[in-house]
Short mmCIF file of C-alpha atoms and ligand atoms in Angstrom, two decimals:
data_model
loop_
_atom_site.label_atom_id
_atom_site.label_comp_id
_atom_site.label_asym_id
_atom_site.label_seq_id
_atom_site.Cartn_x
_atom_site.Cartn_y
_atom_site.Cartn_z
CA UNK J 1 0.00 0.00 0.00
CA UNK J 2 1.18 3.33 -0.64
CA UNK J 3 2.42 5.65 1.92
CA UNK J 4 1.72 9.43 2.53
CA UNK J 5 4.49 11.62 2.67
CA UNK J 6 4.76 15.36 2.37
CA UNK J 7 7.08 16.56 -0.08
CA UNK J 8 6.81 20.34 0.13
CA UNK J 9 5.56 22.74 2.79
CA UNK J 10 5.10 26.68 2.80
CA UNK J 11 4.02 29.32 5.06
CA UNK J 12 3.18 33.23 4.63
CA UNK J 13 2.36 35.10 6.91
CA UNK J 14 1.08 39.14 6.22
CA UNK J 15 3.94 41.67 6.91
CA UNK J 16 2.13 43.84 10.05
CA UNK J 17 3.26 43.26 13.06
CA UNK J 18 0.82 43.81 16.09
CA UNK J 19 2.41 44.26 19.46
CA UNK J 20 1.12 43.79 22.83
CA UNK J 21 1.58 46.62 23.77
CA UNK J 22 -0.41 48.16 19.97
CA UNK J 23 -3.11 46.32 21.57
CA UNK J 24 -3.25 48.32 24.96
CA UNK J 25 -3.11 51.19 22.98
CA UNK J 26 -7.10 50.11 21.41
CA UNK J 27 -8.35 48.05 24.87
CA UNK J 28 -8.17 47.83 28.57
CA UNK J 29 -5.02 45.06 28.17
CA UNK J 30 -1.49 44.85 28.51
CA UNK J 31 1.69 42.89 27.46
CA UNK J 32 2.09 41.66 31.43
CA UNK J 33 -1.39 39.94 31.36
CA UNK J 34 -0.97 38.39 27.75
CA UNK J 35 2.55 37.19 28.10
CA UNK J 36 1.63 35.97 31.25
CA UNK J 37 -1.29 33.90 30.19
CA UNK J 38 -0.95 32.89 26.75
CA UNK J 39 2.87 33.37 26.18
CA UNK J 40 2.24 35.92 23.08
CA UNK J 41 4.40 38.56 22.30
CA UNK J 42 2.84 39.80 19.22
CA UNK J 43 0.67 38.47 15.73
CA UNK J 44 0.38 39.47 11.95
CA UNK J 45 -3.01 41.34 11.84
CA UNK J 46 -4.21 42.30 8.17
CA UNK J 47 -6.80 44.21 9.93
CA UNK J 48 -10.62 45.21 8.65
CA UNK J 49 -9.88 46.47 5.80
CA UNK J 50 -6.89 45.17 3.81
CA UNK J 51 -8.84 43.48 0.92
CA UNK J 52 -6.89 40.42 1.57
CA UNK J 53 -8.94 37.65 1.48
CA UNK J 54 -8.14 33.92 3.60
CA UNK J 55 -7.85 32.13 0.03
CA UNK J 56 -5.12 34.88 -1.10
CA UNK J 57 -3.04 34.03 2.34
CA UNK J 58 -3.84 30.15 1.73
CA UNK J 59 -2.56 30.85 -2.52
CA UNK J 60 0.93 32.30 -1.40
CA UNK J 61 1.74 29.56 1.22
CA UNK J 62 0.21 27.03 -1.20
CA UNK J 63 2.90 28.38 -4.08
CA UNK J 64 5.31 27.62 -2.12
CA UNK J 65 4.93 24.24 -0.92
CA UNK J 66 4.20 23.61 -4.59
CA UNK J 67 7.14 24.84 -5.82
CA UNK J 68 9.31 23.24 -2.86
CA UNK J 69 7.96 19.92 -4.00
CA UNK J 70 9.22 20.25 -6.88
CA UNK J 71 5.93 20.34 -8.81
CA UNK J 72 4.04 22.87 -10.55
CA UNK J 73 -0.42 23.39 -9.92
CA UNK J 74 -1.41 20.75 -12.72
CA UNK J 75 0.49 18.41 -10.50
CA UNK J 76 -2.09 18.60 -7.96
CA UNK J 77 -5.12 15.83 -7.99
CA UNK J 78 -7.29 17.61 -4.90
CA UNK J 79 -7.34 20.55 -2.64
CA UNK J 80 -8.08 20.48 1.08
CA UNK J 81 -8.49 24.10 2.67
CA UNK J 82 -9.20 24.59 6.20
CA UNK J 83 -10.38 27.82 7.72
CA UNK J 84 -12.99 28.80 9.73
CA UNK J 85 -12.46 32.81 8.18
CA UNK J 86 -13.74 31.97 4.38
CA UNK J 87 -13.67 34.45 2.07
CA UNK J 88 -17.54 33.76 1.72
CA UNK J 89 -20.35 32.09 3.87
CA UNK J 90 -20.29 29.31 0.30
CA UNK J 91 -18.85 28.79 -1.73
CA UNK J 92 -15.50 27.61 0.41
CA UNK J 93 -11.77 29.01 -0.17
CA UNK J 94 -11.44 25.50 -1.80
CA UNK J 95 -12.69 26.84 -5.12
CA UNK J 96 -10.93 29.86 -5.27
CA UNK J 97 -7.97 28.25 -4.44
CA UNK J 98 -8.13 26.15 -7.26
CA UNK J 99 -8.53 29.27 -9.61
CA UNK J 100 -5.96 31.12 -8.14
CA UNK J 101 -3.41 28.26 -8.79
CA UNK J 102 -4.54 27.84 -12.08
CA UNK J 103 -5.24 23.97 -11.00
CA UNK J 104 -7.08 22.06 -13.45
CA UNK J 105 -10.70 21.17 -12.72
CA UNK J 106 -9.57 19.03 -9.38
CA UNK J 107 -11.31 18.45 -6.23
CA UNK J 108 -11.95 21.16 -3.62
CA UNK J 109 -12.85 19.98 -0.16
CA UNK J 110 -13.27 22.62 2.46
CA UNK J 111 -12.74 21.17 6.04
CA UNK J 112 -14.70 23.15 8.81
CA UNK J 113 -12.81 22.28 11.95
CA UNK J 114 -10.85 25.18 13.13
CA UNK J 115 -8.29 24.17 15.14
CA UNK J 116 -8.05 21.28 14.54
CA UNK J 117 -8.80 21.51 10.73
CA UNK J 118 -4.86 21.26 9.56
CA UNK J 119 -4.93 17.99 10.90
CA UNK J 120 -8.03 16.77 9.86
CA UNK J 121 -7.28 17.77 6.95
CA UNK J 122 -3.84 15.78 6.62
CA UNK J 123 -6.04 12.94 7.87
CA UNK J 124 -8.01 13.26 4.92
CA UNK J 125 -5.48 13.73 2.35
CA UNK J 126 -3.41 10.23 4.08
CA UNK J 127 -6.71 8.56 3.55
CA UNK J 128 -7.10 8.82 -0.34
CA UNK J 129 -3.43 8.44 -1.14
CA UNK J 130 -3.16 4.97 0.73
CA UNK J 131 -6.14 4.27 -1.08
CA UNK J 132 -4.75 5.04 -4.35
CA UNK J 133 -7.23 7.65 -5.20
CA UNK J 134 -4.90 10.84 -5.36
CA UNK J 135 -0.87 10.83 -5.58
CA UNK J 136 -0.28 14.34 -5.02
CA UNK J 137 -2.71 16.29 -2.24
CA UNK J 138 -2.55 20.04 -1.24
CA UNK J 139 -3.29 20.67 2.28
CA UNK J 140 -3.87 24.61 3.13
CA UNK J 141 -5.07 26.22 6.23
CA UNK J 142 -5.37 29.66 6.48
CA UNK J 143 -6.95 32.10 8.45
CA UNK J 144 -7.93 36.06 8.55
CA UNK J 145 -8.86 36.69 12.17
CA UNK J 146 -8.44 40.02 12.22
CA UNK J 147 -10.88 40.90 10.09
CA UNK J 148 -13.53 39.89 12.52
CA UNK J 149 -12.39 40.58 16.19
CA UNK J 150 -13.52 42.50 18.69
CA UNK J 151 -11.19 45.36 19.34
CA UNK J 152 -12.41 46.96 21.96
CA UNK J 153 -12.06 46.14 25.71
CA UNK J 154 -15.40 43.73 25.45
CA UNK J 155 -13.58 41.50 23.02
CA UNK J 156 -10.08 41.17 24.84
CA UNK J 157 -10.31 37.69 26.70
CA UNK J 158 -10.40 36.94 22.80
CA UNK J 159 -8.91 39.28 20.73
CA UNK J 160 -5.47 39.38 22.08
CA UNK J 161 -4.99 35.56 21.29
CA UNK J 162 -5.41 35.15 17.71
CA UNK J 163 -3.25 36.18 14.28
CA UNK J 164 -3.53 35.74 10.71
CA UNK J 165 -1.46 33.82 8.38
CA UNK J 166 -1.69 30.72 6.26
CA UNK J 167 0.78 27.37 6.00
CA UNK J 168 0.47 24.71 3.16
CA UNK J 169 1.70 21.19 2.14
CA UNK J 170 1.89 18.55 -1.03
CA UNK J 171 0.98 15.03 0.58
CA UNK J 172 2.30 12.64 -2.24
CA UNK J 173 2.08 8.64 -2.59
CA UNK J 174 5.39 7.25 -2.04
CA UNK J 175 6.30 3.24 -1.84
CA UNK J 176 9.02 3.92 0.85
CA UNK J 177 8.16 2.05 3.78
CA UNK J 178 10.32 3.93 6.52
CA UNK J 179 9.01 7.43 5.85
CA UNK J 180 5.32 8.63 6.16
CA UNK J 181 2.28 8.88 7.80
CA UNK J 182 1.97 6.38 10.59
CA UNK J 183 -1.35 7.16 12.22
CA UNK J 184 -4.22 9.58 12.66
CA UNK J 185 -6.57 10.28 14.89
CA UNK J 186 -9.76 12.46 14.91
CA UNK J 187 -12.18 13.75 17.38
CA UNK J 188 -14.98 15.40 18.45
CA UNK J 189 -17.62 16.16 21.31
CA UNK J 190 -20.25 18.72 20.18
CA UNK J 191 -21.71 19.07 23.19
CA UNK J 192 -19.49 22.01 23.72
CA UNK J 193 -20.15 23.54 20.10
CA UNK J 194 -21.48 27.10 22.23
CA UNK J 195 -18.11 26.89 24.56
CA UNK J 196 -16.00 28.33 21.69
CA UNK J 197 -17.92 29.62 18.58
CA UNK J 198 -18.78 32.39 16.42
CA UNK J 199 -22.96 32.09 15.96
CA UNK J 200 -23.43 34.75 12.67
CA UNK J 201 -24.00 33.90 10.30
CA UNK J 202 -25.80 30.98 11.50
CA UNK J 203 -29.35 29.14 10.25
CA UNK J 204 -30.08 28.79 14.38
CA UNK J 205 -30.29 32.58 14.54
CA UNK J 206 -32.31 32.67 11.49
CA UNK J 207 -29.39 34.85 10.21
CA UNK J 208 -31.47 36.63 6.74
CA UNK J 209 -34.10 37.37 8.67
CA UNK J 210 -32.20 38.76 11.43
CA UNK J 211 -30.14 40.43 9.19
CA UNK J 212 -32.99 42.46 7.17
CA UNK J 213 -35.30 43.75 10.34
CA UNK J 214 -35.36 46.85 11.07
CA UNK J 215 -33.09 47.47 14.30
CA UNK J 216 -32.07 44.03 14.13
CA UNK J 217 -31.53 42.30 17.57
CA UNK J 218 -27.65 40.82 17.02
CA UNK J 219 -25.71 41.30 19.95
CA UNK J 220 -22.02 41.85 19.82
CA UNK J 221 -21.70 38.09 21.46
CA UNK J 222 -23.39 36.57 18.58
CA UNK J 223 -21.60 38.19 15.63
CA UNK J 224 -17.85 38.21 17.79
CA UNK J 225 -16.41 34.90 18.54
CA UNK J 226 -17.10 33.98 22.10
CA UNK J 227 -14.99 31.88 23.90
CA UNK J 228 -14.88 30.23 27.45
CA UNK J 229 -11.07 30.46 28.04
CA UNK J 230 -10.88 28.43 30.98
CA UNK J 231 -13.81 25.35 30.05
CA UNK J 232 -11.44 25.51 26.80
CA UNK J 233 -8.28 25.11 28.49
CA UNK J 234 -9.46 22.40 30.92
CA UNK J 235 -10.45 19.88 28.00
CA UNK J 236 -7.43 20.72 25.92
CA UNK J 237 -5.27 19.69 28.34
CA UNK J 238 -6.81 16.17 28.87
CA UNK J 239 -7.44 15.98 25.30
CA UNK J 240 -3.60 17.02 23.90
CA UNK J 241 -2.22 13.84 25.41
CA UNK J 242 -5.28 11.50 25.26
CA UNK J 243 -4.53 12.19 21.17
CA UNK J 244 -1.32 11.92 21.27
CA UNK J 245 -0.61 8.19 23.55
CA UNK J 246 -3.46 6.95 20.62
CA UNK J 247 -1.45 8.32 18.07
CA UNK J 248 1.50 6.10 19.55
CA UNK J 249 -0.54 2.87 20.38
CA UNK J 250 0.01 0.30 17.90
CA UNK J 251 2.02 2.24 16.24
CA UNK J 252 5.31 0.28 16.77
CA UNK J 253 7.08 3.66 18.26
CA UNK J 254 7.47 5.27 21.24
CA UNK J 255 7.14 8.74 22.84
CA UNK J 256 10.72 8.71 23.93
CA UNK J 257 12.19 8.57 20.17
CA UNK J 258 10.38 11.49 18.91
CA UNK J 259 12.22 14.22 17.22
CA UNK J 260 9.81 17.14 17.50
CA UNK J 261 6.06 17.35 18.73
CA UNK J 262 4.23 20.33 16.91
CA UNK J 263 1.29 21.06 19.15
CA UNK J 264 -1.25 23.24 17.64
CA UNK J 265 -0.20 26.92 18.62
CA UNK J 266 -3.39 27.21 20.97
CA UNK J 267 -1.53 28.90 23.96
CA UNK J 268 1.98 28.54 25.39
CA UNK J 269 0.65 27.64 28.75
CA UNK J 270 -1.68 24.46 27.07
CA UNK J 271 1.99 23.13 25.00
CA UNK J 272 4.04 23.29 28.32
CA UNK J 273 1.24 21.60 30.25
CA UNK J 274 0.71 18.73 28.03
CA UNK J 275 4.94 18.72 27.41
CA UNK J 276 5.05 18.22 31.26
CA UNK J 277 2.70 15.43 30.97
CA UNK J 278 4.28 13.78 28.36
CA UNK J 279 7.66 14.19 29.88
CA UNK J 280 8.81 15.65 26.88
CA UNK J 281 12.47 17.50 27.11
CA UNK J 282 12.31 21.33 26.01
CA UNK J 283 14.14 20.17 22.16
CA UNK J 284 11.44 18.02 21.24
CA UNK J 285 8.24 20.66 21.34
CA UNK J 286 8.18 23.79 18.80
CA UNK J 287 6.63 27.01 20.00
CA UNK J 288 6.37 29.80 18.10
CA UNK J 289 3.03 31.17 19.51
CA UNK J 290 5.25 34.01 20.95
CA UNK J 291 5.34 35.60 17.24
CA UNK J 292 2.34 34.55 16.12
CA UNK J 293 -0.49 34.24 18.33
CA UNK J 294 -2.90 31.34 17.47
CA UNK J 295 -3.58 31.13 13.83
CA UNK J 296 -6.42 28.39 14.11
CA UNK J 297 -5.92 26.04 10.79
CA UNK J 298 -2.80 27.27 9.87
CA UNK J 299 -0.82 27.18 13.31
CA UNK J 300 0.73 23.68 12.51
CA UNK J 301 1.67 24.02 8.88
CA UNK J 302 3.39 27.67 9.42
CA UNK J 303 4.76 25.96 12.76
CA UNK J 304 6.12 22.48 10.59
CA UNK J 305 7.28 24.79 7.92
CA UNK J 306 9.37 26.96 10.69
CA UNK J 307 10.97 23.88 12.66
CA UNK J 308 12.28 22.68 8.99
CA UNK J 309 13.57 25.50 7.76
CA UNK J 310 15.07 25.63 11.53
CA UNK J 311 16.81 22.11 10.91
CA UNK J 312 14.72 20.86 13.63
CA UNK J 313 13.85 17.63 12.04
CA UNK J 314 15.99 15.51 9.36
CA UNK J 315 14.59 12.49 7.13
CA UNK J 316 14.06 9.62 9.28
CA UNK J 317 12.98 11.76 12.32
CA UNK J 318 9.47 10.77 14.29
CA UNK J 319 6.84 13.80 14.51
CA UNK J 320 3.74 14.34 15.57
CA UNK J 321 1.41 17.15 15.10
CA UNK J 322 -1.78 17.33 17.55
CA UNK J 323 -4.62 19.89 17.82
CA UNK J 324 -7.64 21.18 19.32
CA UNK J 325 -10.50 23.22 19.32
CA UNK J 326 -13.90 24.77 18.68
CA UNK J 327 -16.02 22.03 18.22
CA UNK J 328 -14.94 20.59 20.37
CA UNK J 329 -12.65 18.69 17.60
CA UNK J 330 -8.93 17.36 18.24
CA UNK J 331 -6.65 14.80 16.77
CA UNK J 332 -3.12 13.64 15.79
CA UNK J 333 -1.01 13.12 12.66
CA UNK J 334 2.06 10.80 13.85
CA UNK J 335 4.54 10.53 10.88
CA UNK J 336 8.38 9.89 9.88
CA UNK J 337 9.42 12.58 8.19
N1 LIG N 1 -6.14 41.75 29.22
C1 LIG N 1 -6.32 42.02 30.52
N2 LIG N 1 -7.26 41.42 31.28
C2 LIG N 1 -8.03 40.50 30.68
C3 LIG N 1 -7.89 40.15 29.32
C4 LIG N 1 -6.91 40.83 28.58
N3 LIG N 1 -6.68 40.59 27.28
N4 LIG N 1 -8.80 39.22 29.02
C5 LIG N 1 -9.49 38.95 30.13
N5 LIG N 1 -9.02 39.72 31.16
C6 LIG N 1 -9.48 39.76 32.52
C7 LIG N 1 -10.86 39.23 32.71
O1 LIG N 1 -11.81 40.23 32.46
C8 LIG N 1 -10.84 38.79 34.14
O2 LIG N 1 -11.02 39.91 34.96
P1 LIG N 1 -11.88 39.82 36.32
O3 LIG N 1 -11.17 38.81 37.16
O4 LIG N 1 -11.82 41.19 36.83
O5 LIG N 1 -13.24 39.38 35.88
C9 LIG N 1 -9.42 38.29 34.37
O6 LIG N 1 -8.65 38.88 33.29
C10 LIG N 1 -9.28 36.79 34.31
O7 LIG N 1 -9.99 36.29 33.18
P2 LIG N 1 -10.02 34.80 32.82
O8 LIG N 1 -10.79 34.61 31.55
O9 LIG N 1 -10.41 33.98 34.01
O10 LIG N 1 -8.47 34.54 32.54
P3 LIG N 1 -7.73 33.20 32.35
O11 LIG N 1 -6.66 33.12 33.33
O12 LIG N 1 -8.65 32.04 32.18
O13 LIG N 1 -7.05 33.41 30.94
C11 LIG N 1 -7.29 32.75 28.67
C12 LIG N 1 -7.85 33.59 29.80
C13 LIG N 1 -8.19 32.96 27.46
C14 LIG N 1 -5.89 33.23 28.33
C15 LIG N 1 -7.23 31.27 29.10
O14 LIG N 1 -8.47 30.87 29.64
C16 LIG N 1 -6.89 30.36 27.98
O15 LIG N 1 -5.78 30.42 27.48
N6 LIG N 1 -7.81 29.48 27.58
C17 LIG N 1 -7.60 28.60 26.45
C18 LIG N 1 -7.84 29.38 25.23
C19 LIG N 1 -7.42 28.70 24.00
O16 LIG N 1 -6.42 28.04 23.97
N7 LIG N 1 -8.19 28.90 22.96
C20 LIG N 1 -7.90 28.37 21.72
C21 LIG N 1 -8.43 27.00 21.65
S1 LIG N 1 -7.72 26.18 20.40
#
């Protein structure tokens, strides 16, 4: 059976650089309090009104991992894009992805699982190549937060956490037997879908109506994303290394021999929990939160794309890549690179 291995991998992230202390200057915050909870020192921030669009960050890191595989767009047999900041409510960055690359008329699957969609979208893309369906699989997430955050003081326990940018890989078949995929895992528990969500536009708000009447009843909370920080933390602690021991079991490997674990850039204070837990020395877990905030979908790829332009893995080296979020949703890619 064929194996899934990823043969180029690309990040961009947009040039302005948004301090903590830039955000004290719009909200009741400051660079103590963030540092001190999250680990964050600053994030990218298009802001409202840049006219860049999630698919245009998702096109430049994609261009790159294409080209770094070696491989031009008609190479490409299917597109996975995950975001939960689309350029539209439908049709999904998928499509416009597609056009921007100049793909031909391929497959566009949008995954809607936020932080967690990277990985399930690598999931997804292992899937069909051991198959045989696909040999060559681009994998984008991407985000534009900042078009849609609450700046003021009200939206702070949220707002100061989260940055835009975009990471991308090729997934490609490949017959070698020590290098690839291992295992995935995927998760999820909707019964805390409200603990970390963004409700407009939504059909449980009626969202056209609401939209159209006359002194229309949204509240900021409904059209902001709302999260409950702490509920959030508490399960993404248990639920880091739950993924990651099943991402090990039966897997013929052990903790102990990986090379690098790239947690989903959630919060520095969530990796360093679950590192503790894992008894995992300070080498083997990339962090680069501190620059970027949490970038949702793309968090791992623009991590994974960092630590190997870092030298921080070599072919032949065990990673693993775990995530989680809104959904809830959360789940592991283990793989030898
Ligand atoms: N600056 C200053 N003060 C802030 C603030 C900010 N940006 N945001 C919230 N506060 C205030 C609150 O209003 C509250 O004040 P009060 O005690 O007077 O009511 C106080 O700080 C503590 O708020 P709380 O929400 O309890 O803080 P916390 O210690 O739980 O930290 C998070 C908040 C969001 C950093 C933390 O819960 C967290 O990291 N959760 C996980 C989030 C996450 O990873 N999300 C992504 C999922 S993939």
């Amino acid at each position: 059976m064929k194996k899934s291995i990823i043969t180029g991998i690309g990040h961009y992230v947009p040039g302005n650089i948004v301090s903590n202390d830039d955000l004290a200057k719009v909200m009741d915050t400051n660079d103590e309090w963030i540092q001190e909870r999250t680990g964050i020192k600053e994030r990218r921030h298009l802001g409202k009104h840049s006219g860049v669009t999630t698919s245009d960050l998702g096109t430049k890191a994609a261009e790159i991992a294409i080209r770094n595989a070696g491989l031009t767009a008609k190479d490409i047999d299917f597109i996975l894009f995950a975001t939960l900041s689309p350029d539209y409510y439908f049709p999904g960055c998928g499509v416009l992805l597609q056009k921007n690359l100049g793909c031909d008329t391929i497959g566009a699957l949008d995954v809607r699982n936020q932080c967690s969609g990277f990985v399930y979208a690598l999931s997804t893309a292992d899937a069909y190549i051991r198959s045989g369906m696909y040999k060559n699989v681009l994998v984008v997430g991407a985000e534009n937060h900042s078009f849609g955050l609450d700046m003021s003081t009200r939206g702070r326990g949220v707002s100061v956490i989260f940055g835009d940018g975009a990471g991308a890989v090729v997934v490609s078949a490949s017959d070698d037997e020590n290098s690839g995929i291992i295992s995935t895992n995927m998760h999820s528990e909707g019964e805390f879908a409200e603990e970390l969500a963004v409700q407009f536009p939504g059909t449980k708000l009626g969202w056209s109506d609401v939209m159209l009447e006359e002194g229309n009843t949204l509240t900021p909370e409904q059209i902001y994303p709302y999260m409950n920080g702490n509920f959030v933390f508490k399960h993404a602690v248990t639920r880091f290394p739950e993924s990651i021991r099943e991402a090990f079991e039966n897997s013929g490997e052990s903790i102990e021999d990986l090379k690098l674990f790239i947690p989903h850039q959630a919060n520095l204070r969530i990796s360093q929990f679950v590192q503790r837990q894992l008894g995992l020395r300070d080498d083997q877990v990339f962090n680069n939160i501190q620059k970027y905030g949490n970038t949702t979908a793309a968090s791992i790829p623009i991590a994974l794309s960092e630590a190997y332009a870092e030298g921080r893995f070599q072919k032949g080296d065990l990673i693993c890549m775990t995530a989680f979020g809104s959904g809830f949703t959360w789940g592991s890619v283990l793989m030898r690179w």
